[in-house]
Every structure is written in structure tokens, then in C-alpha cells.
Short mmCIF file of C-alpha atoms in Angstrom, two decimals:
data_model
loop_
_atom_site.label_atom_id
_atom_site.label_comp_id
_atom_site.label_asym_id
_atom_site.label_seq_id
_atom_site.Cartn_x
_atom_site.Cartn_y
_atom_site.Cartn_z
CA UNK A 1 -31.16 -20.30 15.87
CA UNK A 2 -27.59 -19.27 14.91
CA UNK A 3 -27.21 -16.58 12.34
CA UNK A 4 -25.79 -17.34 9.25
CA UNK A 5 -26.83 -19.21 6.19
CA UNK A 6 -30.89 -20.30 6.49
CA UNK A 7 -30.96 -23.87 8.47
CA UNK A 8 -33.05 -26.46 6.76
CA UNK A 9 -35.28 -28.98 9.18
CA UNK A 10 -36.60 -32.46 7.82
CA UNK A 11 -39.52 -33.67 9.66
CA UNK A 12 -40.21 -37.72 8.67
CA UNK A 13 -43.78 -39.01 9.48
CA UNK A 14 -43.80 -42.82 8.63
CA UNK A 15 -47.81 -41.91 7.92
CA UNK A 16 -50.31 -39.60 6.37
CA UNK A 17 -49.25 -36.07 7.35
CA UNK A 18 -52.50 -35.08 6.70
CA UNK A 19 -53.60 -37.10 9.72
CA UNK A 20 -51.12 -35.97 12.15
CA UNK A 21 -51.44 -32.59 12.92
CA UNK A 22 -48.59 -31.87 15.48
CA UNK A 23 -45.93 -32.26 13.18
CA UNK A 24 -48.03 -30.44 10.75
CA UNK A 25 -47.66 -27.45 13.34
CA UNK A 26 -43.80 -28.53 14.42
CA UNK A 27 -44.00 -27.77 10.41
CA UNK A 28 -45.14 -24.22 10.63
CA UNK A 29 -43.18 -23.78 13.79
CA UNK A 30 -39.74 -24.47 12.11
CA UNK A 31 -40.60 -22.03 9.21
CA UNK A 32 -42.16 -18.98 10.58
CA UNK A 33 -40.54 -19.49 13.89
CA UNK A 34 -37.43 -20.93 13.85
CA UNK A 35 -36.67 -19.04 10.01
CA UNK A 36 -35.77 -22.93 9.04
CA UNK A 37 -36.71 -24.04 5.33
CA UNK A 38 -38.62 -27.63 6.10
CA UNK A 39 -38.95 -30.84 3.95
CA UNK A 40 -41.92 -33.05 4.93
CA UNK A 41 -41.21 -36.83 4.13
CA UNK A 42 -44.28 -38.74 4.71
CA UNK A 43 -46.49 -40.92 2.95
CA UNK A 44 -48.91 -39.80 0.37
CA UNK A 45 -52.72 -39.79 1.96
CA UNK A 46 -54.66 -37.00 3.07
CA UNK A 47 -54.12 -33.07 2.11
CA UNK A 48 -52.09 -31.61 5.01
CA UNK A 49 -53.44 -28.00 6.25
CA UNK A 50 -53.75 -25.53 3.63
CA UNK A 51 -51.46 -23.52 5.76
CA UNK A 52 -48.76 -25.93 4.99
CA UNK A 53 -49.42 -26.38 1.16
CA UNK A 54 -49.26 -22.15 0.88
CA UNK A 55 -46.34 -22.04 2.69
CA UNK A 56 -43.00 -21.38 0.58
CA UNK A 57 -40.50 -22.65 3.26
CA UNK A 58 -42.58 -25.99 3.71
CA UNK A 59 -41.79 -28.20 1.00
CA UNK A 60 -43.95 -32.11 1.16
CA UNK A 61 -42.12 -34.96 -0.18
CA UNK A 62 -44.78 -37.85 -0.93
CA UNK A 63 -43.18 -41.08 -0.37
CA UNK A 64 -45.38 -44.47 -1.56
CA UNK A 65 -47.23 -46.53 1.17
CA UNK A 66 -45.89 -49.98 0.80
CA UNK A 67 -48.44 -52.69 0.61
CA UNK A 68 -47.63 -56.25 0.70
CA UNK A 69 -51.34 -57.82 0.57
CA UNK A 70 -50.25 -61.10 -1.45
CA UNK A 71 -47.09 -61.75 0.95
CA UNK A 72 -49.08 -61.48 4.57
CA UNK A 73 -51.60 -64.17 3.31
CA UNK A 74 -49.08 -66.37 2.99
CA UNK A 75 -46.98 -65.15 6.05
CA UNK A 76 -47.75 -62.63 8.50
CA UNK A 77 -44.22 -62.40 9.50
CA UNK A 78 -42.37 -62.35 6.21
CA UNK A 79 -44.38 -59.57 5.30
CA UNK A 80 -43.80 -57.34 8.12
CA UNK A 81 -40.03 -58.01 7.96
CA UNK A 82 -40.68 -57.46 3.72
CA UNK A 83 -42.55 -54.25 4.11
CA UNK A 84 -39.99 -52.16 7.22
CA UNK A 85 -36.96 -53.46 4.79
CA UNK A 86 -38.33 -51.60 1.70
CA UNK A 87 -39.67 -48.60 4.03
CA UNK A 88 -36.22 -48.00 5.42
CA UNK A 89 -34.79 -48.27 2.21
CA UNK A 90 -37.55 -45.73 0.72
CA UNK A 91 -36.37 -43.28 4.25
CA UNK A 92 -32.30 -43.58 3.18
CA UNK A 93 -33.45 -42.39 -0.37
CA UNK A 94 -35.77 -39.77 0.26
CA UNK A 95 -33.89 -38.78 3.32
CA UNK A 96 -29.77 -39.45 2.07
CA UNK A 97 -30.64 -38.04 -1.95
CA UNK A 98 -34.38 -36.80 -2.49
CA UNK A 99 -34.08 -33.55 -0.33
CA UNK A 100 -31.40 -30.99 0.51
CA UNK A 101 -28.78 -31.50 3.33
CA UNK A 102 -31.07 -30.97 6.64
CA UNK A 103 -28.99 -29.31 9.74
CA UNK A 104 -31.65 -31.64 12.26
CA UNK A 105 -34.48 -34.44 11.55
CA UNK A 106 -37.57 -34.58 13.71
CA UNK A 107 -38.73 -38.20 13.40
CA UNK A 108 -42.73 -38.86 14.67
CA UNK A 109 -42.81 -41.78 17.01
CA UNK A 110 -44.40 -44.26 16.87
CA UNK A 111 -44.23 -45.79 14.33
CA UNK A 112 -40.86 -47.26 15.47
CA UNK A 113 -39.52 -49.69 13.38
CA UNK A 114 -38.35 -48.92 11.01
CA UNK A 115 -38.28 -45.07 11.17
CA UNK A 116 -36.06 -44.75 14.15
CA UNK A 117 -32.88 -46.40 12.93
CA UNK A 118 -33.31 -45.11 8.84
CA UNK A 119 -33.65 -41.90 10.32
CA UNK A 120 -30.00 -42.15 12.65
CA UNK A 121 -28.74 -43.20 9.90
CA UNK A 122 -29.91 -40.54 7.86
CA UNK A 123 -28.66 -37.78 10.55
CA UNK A 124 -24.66 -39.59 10.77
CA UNK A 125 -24.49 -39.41 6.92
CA UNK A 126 -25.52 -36.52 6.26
CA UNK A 127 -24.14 -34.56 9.88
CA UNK A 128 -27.66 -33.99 10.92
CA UNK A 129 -29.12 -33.60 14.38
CA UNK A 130 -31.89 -35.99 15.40
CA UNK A 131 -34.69 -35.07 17.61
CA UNK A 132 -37.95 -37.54 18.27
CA UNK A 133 -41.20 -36.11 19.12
CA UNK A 134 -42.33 -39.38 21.43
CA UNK A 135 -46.50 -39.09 20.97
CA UNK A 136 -46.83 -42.59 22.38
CA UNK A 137 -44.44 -45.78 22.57
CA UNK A 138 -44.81 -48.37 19.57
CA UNK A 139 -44.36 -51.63 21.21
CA UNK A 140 -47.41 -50.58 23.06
CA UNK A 141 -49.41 -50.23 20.01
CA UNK A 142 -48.28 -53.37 18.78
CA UNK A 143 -49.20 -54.72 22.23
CA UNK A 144 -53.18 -53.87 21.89
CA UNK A 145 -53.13 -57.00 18.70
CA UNK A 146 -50.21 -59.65 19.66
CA UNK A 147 -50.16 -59.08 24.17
CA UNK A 148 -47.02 -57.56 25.67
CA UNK A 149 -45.35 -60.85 26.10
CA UNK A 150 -44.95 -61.82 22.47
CA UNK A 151 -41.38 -62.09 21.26
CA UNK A 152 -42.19 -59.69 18.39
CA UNK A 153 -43.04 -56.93 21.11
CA UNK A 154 -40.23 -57.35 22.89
CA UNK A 155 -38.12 -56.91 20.14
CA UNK A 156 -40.11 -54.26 18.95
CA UNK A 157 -39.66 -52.89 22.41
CA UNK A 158 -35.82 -53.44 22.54
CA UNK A 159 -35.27 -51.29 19.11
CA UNK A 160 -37.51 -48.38 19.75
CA UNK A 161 -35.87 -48.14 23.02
CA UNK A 162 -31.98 -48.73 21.53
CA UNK A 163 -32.32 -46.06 18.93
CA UNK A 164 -34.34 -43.78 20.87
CA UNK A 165 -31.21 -43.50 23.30
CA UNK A 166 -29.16 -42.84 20.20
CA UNK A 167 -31.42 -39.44 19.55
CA UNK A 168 -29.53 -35.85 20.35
CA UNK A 169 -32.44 -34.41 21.99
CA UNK A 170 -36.97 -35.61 22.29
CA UNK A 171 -40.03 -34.46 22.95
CA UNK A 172 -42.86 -36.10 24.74
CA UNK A 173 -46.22 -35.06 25.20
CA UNK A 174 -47.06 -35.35 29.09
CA UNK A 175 -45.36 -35.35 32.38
CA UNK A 176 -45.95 -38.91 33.00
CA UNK A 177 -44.46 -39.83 29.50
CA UNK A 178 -41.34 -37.60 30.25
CA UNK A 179 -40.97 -39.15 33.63
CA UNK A 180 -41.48 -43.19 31.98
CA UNK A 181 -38.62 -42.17 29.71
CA UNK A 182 -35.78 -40.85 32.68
CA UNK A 183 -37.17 -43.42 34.76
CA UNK A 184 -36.81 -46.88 32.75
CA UNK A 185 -35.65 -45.73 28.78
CA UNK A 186 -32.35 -43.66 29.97
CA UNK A 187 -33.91 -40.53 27.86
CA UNK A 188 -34.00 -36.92 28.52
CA UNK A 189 -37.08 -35.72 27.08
CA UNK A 190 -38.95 -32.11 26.92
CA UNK A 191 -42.39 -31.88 27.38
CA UNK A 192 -44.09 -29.92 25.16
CA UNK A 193 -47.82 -30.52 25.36
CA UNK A 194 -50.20 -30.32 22.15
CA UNK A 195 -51.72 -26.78 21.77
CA UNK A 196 -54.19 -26.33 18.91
CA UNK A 197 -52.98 -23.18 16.39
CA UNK A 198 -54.75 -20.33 15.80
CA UNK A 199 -57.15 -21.55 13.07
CA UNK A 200 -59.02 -23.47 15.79
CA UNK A 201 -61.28 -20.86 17.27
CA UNK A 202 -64.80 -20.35 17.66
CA UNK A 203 -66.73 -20.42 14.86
CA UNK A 204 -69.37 -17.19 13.98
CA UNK A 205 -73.08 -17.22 13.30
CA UNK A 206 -71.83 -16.73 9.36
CA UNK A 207 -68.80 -19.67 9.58
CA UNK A 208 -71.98 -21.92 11.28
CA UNK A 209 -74.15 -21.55 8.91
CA UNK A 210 -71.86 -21.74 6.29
CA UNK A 211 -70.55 -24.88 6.80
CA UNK A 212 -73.69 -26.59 7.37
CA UNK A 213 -74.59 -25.07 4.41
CA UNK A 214 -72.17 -27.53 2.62
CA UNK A 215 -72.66 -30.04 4.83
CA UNK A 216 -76.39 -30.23 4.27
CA UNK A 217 -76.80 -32.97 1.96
CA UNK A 218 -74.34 -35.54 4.31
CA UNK A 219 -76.05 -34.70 7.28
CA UNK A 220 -79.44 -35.05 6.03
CA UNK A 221 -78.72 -38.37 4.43
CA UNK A 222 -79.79 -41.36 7.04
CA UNK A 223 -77.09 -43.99 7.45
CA UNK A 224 -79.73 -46.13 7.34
CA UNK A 225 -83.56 -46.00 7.44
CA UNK A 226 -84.47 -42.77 7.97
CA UNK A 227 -84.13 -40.71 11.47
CA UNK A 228 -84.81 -37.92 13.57
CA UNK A 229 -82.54 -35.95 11.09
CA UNK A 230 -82.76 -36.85 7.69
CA UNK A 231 -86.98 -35.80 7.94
CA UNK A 232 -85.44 -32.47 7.68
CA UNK A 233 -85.14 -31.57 4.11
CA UNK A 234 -82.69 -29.89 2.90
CA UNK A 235 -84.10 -26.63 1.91
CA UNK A 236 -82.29 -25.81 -2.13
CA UNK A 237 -82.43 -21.98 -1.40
CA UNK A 238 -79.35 -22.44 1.19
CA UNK A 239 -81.19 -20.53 3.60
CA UNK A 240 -81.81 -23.26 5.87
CA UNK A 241 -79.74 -25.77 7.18
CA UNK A 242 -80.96 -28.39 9.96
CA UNK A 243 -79.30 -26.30 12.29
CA UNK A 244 -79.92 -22.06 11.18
CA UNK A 245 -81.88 -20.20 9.22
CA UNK A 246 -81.26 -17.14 7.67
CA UNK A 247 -83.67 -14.51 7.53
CA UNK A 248 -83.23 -10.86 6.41
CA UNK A 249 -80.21 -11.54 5.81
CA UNK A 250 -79.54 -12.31 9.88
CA UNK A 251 -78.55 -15.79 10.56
CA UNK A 252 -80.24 -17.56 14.01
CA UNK A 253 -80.56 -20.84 15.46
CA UNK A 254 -83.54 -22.87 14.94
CA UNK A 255 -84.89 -23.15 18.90
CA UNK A 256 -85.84 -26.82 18.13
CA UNK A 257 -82.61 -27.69 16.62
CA UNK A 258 -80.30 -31.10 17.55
CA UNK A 259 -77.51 -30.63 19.96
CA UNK A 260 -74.48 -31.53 17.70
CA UNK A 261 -71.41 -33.63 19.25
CA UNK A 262 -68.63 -34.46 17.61
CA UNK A 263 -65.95 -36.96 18.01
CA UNK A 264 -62.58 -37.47 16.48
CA UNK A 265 -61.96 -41.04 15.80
CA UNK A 266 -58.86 -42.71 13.97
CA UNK A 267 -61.07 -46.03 14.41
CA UNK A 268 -58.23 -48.10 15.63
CA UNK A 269 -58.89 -50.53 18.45
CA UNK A 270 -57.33 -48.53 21.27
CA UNK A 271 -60.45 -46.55 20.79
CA UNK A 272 -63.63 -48.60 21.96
CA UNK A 273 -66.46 -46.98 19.77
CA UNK A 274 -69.23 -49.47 21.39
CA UNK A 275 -69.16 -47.43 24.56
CA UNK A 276 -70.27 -44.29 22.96
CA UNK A 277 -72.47 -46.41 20.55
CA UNK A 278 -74.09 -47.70 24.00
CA UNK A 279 -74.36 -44.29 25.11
CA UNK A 280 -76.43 -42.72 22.74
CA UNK A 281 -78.81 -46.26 22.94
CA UNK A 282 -79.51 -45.47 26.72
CA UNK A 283 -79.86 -41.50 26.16
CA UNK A 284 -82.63 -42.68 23.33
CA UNK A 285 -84.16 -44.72 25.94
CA UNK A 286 -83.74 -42.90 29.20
CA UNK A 287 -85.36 -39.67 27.54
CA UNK A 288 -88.15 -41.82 26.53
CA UNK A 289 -88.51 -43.14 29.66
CA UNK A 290 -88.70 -39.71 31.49
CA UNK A 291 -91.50 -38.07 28.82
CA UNK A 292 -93.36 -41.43 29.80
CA UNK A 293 -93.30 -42.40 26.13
CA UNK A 294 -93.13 -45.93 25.41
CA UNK A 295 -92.56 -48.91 22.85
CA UNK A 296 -95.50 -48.40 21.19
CA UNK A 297 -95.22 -44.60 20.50
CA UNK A 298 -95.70 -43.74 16.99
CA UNK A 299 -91.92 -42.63 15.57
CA UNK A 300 -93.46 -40.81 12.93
CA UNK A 301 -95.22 -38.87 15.03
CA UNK A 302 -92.92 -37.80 16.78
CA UNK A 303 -90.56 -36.54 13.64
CA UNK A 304 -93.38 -35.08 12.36
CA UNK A 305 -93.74 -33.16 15.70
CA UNK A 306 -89.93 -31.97 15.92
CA UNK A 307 -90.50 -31.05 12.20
CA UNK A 308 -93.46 -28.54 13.09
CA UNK A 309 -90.91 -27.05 15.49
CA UNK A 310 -92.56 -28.49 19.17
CA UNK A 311 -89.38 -28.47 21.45
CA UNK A 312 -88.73 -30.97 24.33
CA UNK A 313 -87.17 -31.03 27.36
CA UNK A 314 -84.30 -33.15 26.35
CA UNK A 315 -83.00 -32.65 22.39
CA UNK A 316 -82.13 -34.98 19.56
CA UNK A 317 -78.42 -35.55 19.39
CA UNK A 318 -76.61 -35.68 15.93
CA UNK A 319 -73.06 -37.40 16.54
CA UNK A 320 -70.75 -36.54 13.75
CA UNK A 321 -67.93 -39.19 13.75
CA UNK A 322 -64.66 -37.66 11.63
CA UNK A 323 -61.95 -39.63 10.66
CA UNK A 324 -60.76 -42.56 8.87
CA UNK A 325 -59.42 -45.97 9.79
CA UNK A 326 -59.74 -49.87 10.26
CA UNK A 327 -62.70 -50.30 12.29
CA UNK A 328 -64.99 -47.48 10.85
CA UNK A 329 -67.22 -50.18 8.48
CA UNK A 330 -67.84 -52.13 11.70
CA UNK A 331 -69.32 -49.77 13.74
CA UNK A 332 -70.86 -48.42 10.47
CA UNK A 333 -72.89 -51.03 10.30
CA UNK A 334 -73.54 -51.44 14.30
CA UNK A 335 -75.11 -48.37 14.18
CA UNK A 336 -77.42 -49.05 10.65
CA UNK A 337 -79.27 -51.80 13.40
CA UNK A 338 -80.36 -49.98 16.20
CA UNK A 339 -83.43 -48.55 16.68
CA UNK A 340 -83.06 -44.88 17.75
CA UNK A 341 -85.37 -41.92 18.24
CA UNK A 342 -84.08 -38.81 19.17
CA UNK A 343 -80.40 -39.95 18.04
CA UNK A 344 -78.97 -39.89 14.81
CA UNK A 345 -75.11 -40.63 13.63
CA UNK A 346 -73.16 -39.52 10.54
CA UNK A 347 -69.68 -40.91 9.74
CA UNK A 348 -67.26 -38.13 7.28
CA UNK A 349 -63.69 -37.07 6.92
CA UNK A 350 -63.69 -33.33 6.52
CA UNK A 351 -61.24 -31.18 4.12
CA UNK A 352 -58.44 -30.13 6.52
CA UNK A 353 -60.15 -26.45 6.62
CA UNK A 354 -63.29 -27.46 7.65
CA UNK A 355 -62.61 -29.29 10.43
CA UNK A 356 -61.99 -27.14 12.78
CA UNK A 357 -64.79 -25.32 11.76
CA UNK A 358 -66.90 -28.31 12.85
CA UNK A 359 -65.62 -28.58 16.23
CA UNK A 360 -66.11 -24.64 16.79
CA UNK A 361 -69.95 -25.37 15.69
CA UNK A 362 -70.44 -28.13 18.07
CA UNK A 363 -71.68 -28.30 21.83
CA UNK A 364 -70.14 -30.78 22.53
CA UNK A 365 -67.10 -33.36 21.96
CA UNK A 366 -66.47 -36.83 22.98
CA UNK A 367 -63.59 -38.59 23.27
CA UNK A 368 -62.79 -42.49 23.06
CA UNK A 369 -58.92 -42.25 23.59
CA UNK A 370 -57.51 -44.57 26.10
CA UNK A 371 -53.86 -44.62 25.14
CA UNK A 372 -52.51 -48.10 24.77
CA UNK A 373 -48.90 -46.60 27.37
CA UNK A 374 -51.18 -44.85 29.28
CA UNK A 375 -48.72 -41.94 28.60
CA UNK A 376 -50.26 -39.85 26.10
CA UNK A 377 -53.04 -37.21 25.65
CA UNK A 378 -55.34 -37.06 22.86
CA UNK A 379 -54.43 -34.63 20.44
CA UNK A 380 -58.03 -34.15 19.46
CA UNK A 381 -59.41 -32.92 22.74
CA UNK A 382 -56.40 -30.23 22.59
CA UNK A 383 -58.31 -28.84 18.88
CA UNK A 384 -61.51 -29.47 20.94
CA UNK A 385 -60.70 -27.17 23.44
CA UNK A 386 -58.96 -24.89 21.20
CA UNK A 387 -62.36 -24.08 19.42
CA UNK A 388 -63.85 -23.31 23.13
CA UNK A 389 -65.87 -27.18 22.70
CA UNK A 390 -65.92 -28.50 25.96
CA UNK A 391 -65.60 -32.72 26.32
CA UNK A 392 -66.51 -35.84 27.68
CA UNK A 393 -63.63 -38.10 28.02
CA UNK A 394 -63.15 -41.16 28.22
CA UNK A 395 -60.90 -41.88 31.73
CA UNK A 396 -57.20 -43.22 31.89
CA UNK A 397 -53.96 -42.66 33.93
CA UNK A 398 -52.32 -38.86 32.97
CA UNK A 399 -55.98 -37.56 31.06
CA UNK A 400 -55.99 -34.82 34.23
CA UNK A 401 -53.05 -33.51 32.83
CA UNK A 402 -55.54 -31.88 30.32
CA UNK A 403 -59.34 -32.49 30.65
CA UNK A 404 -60.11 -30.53 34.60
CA UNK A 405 -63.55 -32.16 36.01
CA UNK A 406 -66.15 -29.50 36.23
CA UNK A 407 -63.99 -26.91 34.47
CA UNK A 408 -63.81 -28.12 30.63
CA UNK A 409 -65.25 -31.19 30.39
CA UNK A 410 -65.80 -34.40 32.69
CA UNK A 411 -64.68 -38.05 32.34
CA UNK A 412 -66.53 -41.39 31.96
CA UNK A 413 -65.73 -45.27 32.70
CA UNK A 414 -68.57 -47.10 31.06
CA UNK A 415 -71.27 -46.26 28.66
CA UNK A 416 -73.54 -45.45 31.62
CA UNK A 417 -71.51 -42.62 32.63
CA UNK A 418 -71.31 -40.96 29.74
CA UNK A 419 -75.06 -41.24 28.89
CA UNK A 420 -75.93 -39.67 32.58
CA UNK A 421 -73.29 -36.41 31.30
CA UNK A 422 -75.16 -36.56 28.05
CA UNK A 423 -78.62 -36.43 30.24
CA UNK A 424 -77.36 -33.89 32.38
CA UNK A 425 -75.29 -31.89 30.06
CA UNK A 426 -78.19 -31.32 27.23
CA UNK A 427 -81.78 -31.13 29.80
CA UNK A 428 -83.17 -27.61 28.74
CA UNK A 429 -81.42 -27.72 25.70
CA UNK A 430 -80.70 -24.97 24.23
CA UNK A 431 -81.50 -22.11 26.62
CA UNK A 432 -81.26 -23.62 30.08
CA UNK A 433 -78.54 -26.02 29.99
CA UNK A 434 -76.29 -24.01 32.43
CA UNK A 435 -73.62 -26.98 33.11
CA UNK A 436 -72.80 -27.02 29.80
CA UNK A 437 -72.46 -23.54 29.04
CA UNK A 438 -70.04 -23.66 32.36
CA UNK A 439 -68.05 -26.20 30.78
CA UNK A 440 -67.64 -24.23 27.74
CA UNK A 441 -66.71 -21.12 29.36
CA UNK A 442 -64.20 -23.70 30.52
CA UNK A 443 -62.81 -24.51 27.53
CA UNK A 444 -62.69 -21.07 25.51
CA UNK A 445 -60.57 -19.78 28.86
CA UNK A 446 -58.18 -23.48 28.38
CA UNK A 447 -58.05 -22.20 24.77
CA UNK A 448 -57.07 -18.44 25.55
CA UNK A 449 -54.48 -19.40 27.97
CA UNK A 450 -51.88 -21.10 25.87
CA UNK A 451 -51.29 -21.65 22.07
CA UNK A 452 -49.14 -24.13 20.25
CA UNK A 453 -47.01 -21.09 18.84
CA UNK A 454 -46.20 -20.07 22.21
CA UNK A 455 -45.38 -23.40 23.96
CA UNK A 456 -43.31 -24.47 20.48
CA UNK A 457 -41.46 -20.93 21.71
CA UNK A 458 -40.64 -21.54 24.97
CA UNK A 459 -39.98 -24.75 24.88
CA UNK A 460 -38.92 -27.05 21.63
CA UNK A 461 -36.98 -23.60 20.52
CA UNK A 462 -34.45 -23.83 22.89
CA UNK A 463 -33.91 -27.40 22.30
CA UNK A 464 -33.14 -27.02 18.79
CA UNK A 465 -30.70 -24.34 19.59
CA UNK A 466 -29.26 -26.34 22.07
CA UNK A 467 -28.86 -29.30 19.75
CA UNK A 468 -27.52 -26.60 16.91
CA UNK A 469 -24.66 -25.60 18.85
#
């Protein structure tokens, strides 16, 4: 940037901040980076990273989420066109007289309407730049609940598209995004793909055992009746968790322990949670099936036996589902009716610190994402692979663009699919399972080869200076 007087940056999430980590790290970018101070209008929700709260150039302005319950049960419509009125009227205040003069905006898209047009408006009054970071394209979202050919979509289409032409300079998150938007939108864009920042790393023996440590009580909880987990008290002297214990003051992994996987869900319907629910149903049954056990097998025996430490050749899975959203009470209760075995789910939203300490304790991640453009990577395999957790993802158009077959992770199709990886992934679990330790060294090298500090350098830097000039 220019020398001279210290350039402010306003970055405007339409959303919980605390749920969208890449312009929480565009946030730490612009301040210890760039040298910009940055105001954060968003919505209130969910505690951003602590990184951003400690940070005295990063300065969160909380605006209300606008709720029109009453209205949409009389009209769907009215309230829609009632609740983007009073949100672009909240964006002119916060944006025109709440915070200090910015010298550029960085709008997160979508949501579209009506953040693209307050926030133009925003950057002519006040002789701002605007820049959009494009994660995905709105009137595709919209298109998942109303079908692409509904006049609402259109529209929706036509605005994002008019006012995203009006921008002084975008980002975009893949390739084949960057190319959609030359191609057919008129728009320059610069793709700068999601990194994870350095707090997403490995996690040691101490961090592991720590954090189940906490976790100990949610985890051995059943969601329902009880399950391969939850027969494993939790221990009160802290020095054993379901996963470690710790023993002359050395901390090891139980040999019998569950292979953990974790996915990152915002439980919104481009995510199909049934396929992974499916999954873990046929790994139950296709283990059982290959030990020759059958419907009459005592359960409790066999809890009692994984209890007293007897190891098998396949191991119980424990699927931690983060996140929070629309659909998570559904599956919720999905999963309280089957009948599993050697499976066992807990749902949880984690503080914003111990997050990625989850994913570096895991062996695995899965991810649903499907992308309702087609266009877009999910952000959550990039912290994935940033804490050296290789995946199984889900298949669409551009996902090569980050997940490499048979180097960090693999893809599925169908719920089949991904319960052969599972089967082939955890056999000899935890000593001899040498695909999936190959897949990990895959990810920790994916990890060490670029960070979010050093893309954000080479290549959304520039753009702001150009813009600046």
C-alpha cells in the first residue's frame, strides 16, 4: 500500500462472521499485512477467532439479524422484499455513519441482494473502493429451494450480476469460477484460493488429549440409547479420555480406541447428510458381515468386549458433526433410529479455538459439499488439510482443483463409495492402515506447501494496490 496516513479497510459479511472464516483471515490479512486498520460489519452470531477479537487494528461492528417471522406467514414474498429493504438500510448506516471513512470495502458474496448494491453505494458516498470476494453465486443458492427458472431467480440473478460489474476489482475462489465470470458475467476476477492460517496445524499428544479432555462428557453422552461410545465412562481423574490415557505423566493412545472422523457441516440442503448417514449404516453392517457376526449377536457383548480392550480388525468409528444450521434437528433425529454397532455420531459447534484442534486430532474428514454453481471449493477441506487430515469428498465439477485422488484424500458418488473408502481406509486400524497414513502424508505436505498468508501476499495484495492507486 501507498505510504502515508494508515488506510482503513471495511469488510461487510451479510452473516455470522464467526461462521465464515475467509474473511475472518482477509481480516487479519488487511491488518498485519496490508498495515490497514479494519472494521468488520456483520451480523451478531458466533465469536469470530480469538485472533481477531485480540487484535487492535480489527475492530467488529455487530449489526442485528432481521427477522420477519409474523410477515412470511402471511406472505413469503412481502417478507423477503420487507427484510433486504431494512438490511440495506441497516448497511447505509453502519457503513455511511457507524464506522470511520474506509479507503476500500470487501463485500462477501453471496449473499447478494441486498449487500451488493448498499455496499456501491456505500463506496460512491463515501470515495471508497469496492472489491467482492465471489465464494459462490447467490441466485444459485436461491436456485437449490425455488428451481433456476423462477422469476425471483432470475431477478436475483440479473442484480448480483449488474452490481457485481459495477465492483473496482473481485476475487473468486477457483479457476473455473474465475473463468464463469470473464466468460458470461463481463468480470475480471483474481483467484485466490482458500488456504487455512497458521493456527490449523497438527495437533500434539498434549493438545489431543487435552481437548478430549474437555470434550469428554459430549462425546460420551449417546445421542440416543446408548452405543459403542458412551459404555466408556468418563474417567473424573482426567487421565483418561475415550481416546488417551495418561500415564506417568506420558500421554498414549489407547490401541483399541475409535477411529475419529470429522465433518464440517453448515446443514443447509446443498449438503446431502443422508449419504454419509448411509455410509456409516453399511460400514456397521459390512464389518459385521466380514467377522461373520450376525443379527442375533449379543450388542452388549460386544461393548463389553471393546471395553476390556479386545481389538478388531476393523474399528468403531465416532463421527463428530460441527456446525450449525437448518437441517441439523432432522438428521439429529435420523440418526437417534438406527441401529448401529461399531458406529456412533455426536453433533457440537466448537469455540472458534478448538476447532481446529479437532480436525488436527482426527484421522479422518468427510466432506458433503456439492456446491449449488458447481464453482466453488469447500472451505472446510482447505482447514482439513491444513491440520495434515486427509478427506473423503464428496465429487462435483472443479473439486480436483483441491482434493488429488490417492494423494490427500479420494472422492465418492453415492453412499456405497464412501463406505468401501471407510472399509478400506480404517482395516488394521490403528497400526496397519497404510492407505491412510499415505493419504495423510498427503495432506500435511498440501498443508506445508502454501498458506493463506502467503497466497493473500502474492495475490489479493497487489489488487488492493492496484485499486488504491
Amino acid at each position: 500500500m501507498a505510504v502515508g496516513r494508515r488506510k482503513r479497510a471495511a469488510v461487510v459479511v451479510l452473516g455470522d462472521v464467526g461462521r465464515s472464516p475467509r474473511m475472518q483471515y482477509h481480516s487479519l490479512s488487511l491488518a498485519n499485512q496490508a498495515g490497514m486498520e479494519v472494521d468488520i460489519v456483520a451480523n451478531r452470531g458466533s465469536d469470530p477467532h480469538l485472533s481477531l477479537r485480540e487484535n487492535p487494528s480489527i475492530h467488529i461492528h455487530e449489526m442485528k439479524t432481521v427477522k420477519l417471522t409474523g410477515i412470511s406467514k402471511i406472505s413469503g414474498a412481502l417478507a423477503l422484499l420487507l427484510k433486504a429493504a431494512i438490511q440495506f438500510i441497516m448497511l447505509i448506516w453502519f457503513l455511511c455513519f457507524k464506522i470511520p471513512r474506509p479507503d476500500v470495502l470487501l463485500v462477501h458474496n453471496p449473499p447478494s441482494v441486498p449487500t451488493l448494491a448498499a455496499v456501491k453505494l456505500a463506496s460512491w458516498l463515501r470515495g471508497a473502493k469496492f472489491i467482492v470476494d465471489w465464494h459462490n453465486f447467490g441466485y444459485t443458492l436461491l436456485g437449490l429451494s425455488h428451481g433456476r427458472s423462477h422469476i425471483i431467480v432470475k431477478l436475483y440473478s440479473w442484480f448480483e450480476k449488474h452490481f457485481g460489474q459495477m465492483a473496482d476489482g473481485a476475487f473468486c475462489v477457483t479457476k473455473a469460477m474465475q473463468h464463469e465470470l470473464a466468460q458470461n458475467w463481463g468480470i475480471r476476477a483474481t483467484v485466490l484460493y482458500d488456504q487455512s492460517p497458521d493456527f490449523f496445524h497438527p495437533a500434539s499428544m498434549m493438545e489431543k488429549h487435552g481437548l478430549f479432555s474437555r470434550l469428554g462428557n459430549t462425546i460420551c453422552s449417546a445421542m440416543g440409547n446408548a452405543d459403542c461410545i458412551s459404555v466408556e465412562k468418563k474417567v473424573e481423574d482426567m487421565d483418561t479420555t475415550v481416546f488417551t490415557s495418561k500415564i506417568d505423566g506420558e500421554i498414549f493412545f489407547k490401541p483399541n480406541r475409535p477411529a475419529l472422523v470429522v465433518s464440517s457441516t453448515s446443514w443447509t440442503p446443498d449438503k446431502d447428510f443422508s449419504i454419509l448417514l448411509e455410509a456409516a449404516l453399511m460400514y456397521d453392517r459390512r464389518v459385521a458381515a466380514t467377522l461373520g457376526e450376525d443379527d442375533s449377536m449379543d450388542e452388549g457383548r460386544l461393548w463389553i468386549d471393546i471395553k476390556n480392550g479386545k481389538q478388531f480388525v476393523y474399528p468403531r468409528l465416532l463421527f463428530i458433526i460441527t456446525g450449525k444450521g437448518p437441517d441439523r434437528k432432522k438428521y439429529e433425529d435420523q440418526i437417534k433410529r438406527l441401529k448401529l454397532r461399531r458406529v456412533a455420531f455426536r453433533t457440537m459447534w466448537l469455540a472458534s479455538e478448538d476447532y481446529p484442534l479437532l480436525l488436527g486430532s482426527a484421522d479422518l474428514g468427510v466432506s458433503l459439499h456439492t456446491s449449488s454453481s458447481g464453482l466453488d471449493l469447500p472451505m472446510k477441506v482447505v482447514d482439513m488439510f491444513g491440520c495434515g487430515l486427509p478427506v473423503c469428498a464428496a465429487s462435483f465439477s472443479c473439486i480436483e482443483e483441491l482434493v488429488k485422488v490417492n494423494i490427500n484424500g479420494l472422492l465418492f458418488s453415492t453412499s456405497s463409495e464412501l463406505a468401501d473408502e471407510l472399509m478400506m481406509l480404517f482395516k488394521g486400524f490403528p497400526e496397519e492402515c497404510n492407505d491412510l497414513r499415505s493419504l495423510k502424508e498427503g495432506a500435511i505436505d498440501t498443508a506445508s506447501s502454501s498458506k493463506w498468508s502467503t497466497q493473500w501476499e502474492a495475490n489479493a495484495l497487489p489488487l488492493l494496490d492496484q485499486v488504491s492507486e
